[in-house]
mmCIF file of C-alpha atoms in Angstrom:
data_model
loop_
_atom_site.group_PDB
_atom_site.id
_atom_site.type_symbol
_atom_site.label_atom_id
_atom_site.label_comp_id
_atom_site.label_asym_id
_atom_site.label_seq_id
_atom_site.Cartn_x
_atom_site.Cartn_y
_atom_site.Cartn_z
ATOM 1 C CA UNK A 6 -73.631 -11.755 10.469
ATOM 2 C CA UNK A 7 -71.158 -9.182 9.362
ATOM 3 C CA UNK A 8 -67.304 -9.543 9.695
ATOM 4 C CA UNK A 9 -65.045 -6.181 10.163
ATOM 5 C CA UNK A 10 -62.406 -6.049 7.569
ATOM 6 C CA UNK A 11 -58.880 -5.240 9.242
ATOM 7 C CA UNK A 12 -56.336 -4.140 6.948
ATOM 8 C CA UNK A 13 -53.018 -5.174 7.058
ATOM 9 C CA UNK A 14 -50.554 -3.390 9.297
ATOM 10 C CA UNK A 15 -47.989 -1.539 7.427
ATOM 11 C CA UNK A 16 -44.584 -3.009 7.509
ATOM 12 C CA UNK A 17 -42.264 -0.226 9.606
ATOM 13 C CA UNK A 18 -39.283 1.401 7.727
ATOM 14 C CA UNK A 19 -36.257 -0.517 7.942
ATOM 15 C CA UNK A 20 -38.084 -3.850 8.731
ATOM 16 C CA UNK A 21 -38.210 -4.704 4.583
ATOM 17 C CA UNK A 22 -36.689 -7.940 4.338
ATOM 18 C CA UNK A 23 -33.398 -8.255 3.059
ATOM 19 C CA UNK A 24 -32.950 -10.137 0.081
ATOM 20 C CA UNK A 25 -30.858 -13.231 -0.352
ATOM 21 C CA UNK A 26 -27.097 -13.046 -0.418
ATOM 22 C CA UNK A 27 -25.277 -14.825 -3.021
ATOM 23 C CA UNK A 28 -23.205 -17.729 -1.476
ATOM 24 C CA UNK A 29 -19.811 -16.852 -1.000
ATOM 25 C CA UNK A 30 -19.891 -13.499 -2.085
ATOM 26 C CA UNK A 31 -16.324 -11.460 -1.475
ATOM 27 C CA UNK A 32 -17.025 -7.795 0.305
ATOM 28 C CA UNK A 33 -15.417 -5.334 -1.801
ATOM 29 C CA UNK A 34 -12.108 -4.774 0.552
ATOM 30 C CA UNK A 35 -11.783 -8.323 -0.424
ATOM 31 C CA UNK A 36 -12.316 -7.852 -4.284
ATOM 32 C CA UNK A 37 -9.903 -5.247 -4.049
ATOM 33 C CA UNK A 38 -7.120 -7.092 -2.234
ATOM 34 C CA UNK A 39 -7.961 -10.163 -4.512
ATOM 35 C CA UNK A 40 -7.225 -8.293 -7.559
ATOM 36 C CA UNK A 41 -4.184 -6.303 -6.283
ATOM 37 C CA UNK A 42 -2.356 -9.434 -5.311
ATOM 38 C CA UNK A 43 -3.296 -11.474 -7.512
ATOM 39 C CA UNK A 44 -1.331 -10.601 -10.175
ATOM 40 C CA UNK A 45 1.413 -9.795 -7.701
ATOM 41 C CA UNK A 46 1.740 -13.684 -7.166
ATOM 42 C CA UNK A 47 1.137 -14.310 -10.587
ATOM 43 C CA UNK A 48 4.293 -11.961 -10.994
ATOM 44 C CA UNK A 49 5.988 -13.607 -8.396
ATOM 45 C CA UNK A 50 5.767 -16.904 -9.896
ATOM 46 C CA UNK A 51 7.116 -15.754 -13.025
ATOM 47 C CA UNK A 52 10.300 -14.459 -11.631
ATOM 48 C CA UNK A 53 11.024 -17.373 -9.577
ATOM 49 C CA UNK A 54 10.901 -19.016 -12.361
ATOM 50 C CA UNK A 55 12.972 -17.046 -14.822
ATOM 51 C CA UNK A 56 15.152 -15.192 -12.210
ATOM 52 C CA UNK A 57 15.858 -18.408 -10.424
ATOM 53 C CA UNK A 58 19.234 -18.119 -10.370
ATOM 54 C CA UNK A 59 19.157 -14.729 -8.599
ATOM 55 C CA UNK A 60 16.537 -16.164 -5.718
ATOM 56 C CA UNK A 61 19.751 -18.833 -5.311
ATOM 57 C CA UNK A 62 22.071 -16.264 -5.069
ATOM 58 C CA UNK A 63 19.851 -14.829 -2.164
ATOM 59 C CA UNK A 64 19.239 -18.078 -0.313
ATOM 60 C CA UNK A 65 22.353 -19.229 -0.440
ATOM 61 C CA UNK A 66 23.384 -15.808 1.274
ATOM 62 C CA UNK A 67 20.692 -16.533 4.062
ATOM 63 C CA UNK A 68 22.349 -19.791 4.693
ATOM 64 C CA UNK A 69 25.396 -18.136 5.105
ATOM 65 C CA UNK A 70 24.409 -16.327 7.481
ATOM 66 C CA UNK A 71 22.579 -19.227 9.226
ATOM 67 C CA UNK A 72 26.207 -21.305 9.152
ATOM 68 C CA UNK A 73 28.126 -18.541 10.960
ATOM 69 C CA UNK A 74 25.640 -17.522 13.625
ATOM 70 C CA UNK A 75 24.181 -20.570 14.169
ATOM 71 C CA UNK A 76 26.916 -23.008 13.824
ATOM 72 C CA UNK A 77 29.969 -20.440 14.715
ATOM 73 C CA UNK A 78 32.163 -20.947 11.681
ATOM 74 C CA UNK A 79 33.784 -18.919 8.597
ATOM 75 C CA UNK A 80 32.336 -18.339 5.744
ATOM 76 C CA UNK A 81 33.162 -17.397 1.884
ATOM 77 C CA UNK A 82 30.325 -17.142 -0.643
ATOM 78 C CA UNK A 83 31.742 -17.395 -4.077
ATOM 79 C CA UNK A 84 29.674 -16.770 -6.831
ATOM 80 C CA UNK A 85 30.146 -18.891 -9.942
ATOM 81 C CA UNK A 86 28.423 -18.222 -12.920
ATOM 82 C CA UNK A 87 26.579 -21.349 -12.789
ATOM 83 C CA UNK A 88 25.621 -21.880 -9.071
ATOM 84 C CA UNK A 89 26.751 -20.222 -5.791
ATOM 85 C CA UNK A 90 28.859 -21.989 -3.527
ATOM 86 C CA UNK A 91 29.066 -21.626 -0.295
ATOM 87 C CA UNK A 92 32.488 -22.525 2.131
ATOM 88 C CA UNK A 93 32.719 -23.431 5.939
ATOM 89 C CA UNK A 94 35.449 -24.133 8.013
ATOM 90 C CA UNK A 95 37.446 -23.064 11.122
ATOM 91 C CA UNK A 96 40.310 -21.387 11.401
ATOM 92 C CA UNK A 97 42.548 -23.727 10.159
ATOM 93 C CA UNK A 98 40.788 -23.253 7.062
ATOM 94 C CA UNK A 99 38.095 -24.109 4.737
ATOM 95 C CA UNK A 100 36.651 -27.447 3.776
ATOM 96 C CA UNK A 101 35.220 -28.487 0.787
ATOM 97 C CA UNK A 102 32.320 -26.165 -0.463
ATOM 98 C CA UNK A 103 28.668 -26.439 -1.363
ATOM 99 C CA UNK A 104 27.128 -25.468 -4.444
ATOM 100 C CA UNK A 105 23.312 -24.438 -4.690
ATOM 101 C CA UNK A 106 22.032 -26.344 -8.126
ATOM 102 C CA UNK A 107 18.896 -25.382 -9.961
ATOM 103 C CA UNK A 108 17.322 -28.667 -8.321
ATOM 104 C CA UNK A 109 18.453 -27.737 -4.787
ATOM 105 C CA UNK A 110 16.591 -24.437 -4.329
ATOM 106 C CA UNK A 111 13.084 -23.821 -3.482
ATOM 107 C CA UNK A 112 12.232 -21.646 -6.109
ATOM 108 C CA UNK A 113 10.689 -24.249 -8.098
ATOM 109 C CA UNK A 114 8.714 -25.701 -4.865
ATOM 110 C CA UNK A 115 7.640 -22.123 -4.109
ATOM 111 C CA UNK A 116 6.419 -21.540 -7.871
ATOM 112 C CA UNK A 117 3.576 -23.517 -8.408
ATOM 113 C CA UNK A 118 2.161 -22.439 -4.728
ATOM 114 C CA UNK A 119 2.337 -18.288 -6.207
ATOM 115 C CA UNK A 120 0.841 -19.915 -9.439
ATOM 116 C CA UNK A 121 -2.369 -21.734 -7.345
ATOM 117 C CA UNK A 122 -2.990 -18.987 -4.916
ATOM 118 C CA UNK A 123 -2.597 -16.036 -7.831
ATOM 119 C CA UNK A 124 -5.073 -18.267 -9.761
ATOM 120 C CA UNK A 125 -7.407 -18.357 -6.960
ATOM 121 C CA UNK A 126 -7.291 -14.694 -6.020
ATOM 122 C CA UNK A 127 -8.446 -13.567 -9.712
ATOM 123 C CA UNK A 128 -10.969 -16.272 -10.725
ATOM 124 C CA UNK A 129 -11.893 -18.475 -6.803
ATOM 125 C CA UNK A 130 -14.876 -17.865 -4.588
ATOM 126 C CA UNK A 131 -12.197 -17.956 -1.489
ATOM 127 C CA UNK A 132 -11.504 -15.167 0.931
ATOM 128 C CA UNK A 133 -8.126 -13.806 -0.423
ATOM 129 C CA UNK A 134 -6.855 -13.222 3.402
ATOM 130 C CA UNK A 135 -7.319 -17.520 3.722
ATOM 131 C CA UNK A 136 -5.551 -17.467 0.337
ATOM 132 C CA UNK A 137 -2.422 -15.484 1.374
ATOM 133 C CA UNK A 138 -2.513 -16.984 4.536
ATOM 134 C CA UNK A 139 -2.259 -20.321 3.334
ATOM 135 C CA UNK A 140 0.718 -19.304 0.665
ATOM 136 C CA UNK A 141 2.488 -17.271 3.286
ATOM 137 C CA UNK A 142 2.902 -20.418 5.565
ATOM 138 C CA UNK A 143 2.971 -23.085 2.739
ATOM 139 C CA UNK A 144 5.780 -21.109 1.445
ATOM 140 C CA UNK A 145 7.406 -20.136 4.640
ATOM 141 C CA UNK A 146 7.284 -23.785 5.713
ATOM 142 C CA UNK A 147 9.561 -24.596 2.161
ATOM 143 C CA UNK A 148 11.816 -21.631 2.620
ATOM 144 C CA UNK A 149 12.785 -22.474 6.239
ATOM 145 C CA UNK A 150 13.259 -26.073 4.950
ATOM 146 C CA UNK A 151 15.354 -25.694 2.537
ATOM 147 C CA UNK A 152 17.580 -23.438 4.933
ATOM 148 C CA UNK A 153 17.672 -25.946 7.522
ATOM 149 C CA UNK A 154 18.654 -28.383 5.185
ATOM 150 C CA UNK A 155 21.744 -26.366 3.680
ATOM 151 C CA UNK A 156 22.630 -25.618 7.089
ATOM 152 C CA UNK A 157 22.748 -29.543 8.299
ATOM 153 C CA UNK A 158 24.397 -29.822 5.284
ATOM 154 C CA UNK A 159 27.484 -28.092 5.571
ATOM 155 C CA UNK A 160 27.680 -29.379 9.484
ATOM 156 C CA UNK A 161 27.640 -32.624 8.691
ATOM 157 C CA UNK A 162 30.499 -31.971 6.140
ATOM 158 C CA UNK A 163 32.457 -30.066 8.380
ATOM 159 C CA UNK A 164 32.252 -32.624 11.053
ATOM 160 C CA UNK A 165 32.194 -35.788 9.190
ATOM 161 C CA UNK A 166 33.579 -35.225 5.488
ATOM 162 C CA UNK A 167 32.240 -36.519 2.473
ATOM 163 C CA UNK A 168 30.284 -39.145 4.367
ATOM 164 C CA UNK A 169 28.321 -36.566 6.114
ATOM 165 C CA UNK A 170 28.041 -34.787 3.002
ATOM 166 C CA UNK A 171 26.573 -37.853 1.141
ATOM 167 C CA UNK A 172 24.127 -38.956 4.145
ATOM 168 C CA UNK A 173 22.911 -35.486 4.511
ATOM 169 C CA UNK A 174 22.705 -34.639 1.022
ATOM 170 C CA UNK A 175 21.312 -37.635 -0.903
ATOM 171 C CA UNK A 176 19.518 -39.368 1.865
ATOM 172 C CA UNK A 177 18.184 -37.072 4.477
ATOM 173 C CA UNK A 178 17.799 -33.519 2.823
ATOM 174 C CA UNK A 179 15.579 -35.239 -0.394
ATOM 175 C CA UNK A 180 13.421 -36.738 2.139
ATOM 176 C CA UNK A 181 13.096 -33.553 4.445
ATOM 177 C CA UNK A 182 12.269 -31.666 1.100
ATOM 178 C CA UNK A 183 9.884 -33.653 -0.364
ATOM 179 C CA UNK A 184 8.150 -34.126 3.189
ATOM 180 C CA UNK A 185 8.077 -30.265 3.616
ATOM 181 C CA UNK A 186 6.419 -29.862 -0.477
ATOM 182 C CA UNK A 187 4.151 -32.288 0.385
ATOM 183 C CA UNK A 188 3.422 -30.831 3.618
ATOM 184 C CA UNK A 189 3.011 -27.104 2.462
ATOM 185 C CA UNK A 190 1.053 -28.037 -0.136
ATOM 186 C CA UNK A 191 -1.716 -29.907 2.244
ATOM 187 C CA UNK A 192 -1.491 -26.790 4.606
ATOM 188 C CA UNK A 193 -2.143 -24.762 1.366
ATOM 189 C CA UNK A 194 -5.208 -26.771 0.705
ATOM 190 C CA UNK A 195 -6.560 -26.696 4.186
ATOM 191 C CA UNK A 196 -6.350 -23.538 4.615
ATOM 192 C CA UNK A 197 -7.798 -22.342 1.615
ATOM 193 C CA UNK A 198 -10.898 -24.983 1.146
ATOM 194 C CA UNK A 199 -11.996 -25.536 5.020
ATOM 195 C CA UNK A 200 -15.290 -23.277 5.705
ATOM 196 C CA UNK A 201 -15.332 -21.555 8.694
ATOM 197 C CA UNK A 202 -18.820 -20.578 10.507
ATOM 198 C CA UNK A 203 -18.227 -17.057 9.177
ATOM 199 C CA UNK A 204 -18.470 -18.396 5.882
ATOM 200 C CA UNK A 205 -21.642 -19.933 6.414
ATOM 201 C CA UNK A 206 -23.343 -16.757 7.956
ATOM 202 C CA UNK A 207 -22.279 -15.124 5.129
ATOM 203 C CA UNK A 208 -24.146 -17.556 2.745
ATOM 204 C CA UNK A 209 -27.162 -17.894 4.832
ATOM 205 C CA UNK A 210 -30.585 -15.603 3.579
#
């Protein structure tokens, strides 16, 4: 009995199988864009925390703007050396003015978001668009916040006095602020941790 020995096919060009991919590795557009803005948010956290009084100066200035388009009344931004304040009123006059404090801007909310994200761009395994994404919107969420809050802030004074002021200030605008931290914070985590199914292919053999 005598058996015919068949070799074994050759493998066609191109049909070599691929080896593994590592889990989670970044394509190198990614790399790139990790490590250019990664230290730019790194950066950016450092000057909203030392130049913190100048991002007050410019917020206050946005609400300014907010209170005489969207509410319809005068303005005067003075600038103090210690906080800006900001003055509403009609036109038979102005009322009592608003100062921006250290603890009433978002800088320090916005901080520790360019801190986390920065961190993650330079040393994480996540995409770096998922990473902006999330800061962009975490810290867009705080910025329009705070904004909203000045805003109902100085209408409630101008309508209803120092009672307004006091309900709006004390009560209401801590607990829209630390909703909206606590808020962008969880959208900053979602967005950078979920896996989507492009992830996965990506990490599959």
């Amino acid at each position: 009995m005598t058996a015919d020995a068949h070799p074994q096919p050759a493998r066609p060009p191109g049909a070599a199988r691929r080896p593994p991919s590592r889990h989670g590795r970044t394509p190198l557009s990614g790399r790139v864009l990790a490590a250019v803005a990664g230290p730019l948010l790194l950066g950016l956290c450092g000057f909203l925390v030392v130049g913190e009084r100048a991002y007050r100066f410019r917020e206050m200035a946005a609400a300014r703007w907010l209170v005489s388009h969207g509410l319809g009344l005068r303005t005067l931004l003075l600038e103090s050396p210690d906080a800006p304040v900001l003055y509403a009123g009609d036109a038979g006059g102005f009322g009592r003015g608003i100062a921006l404090s250290t603890g009433c801007g978002s800088a320090l909310l916005i901080a520790p978001l360019a801190l986390l994200a920065g961190v993650l761009l330079l040393f994480g395994t996540r995409r770096p668009t998922r990473v902006l994404l999330g800061f962009v919107l975490a810290a867009g969420l705080v910025v329009a916040a705070n904004l909203g809050r000045l805003t109902l802030i100085v209408a409630m004074q101008h309508r209803y006095g120092d009672e307004g002021f006091g309900w709006t200030h004390v009560l209401f605008g801590s607990l829209l602020m630390m909703a909206a931290g606590l808020i962008a914070l969880l959208l900053f985590l979602f967005l950078t941790t979920r896996t989507s199914t492009r992830d996965t292919e990506a990490g599959a053999p």
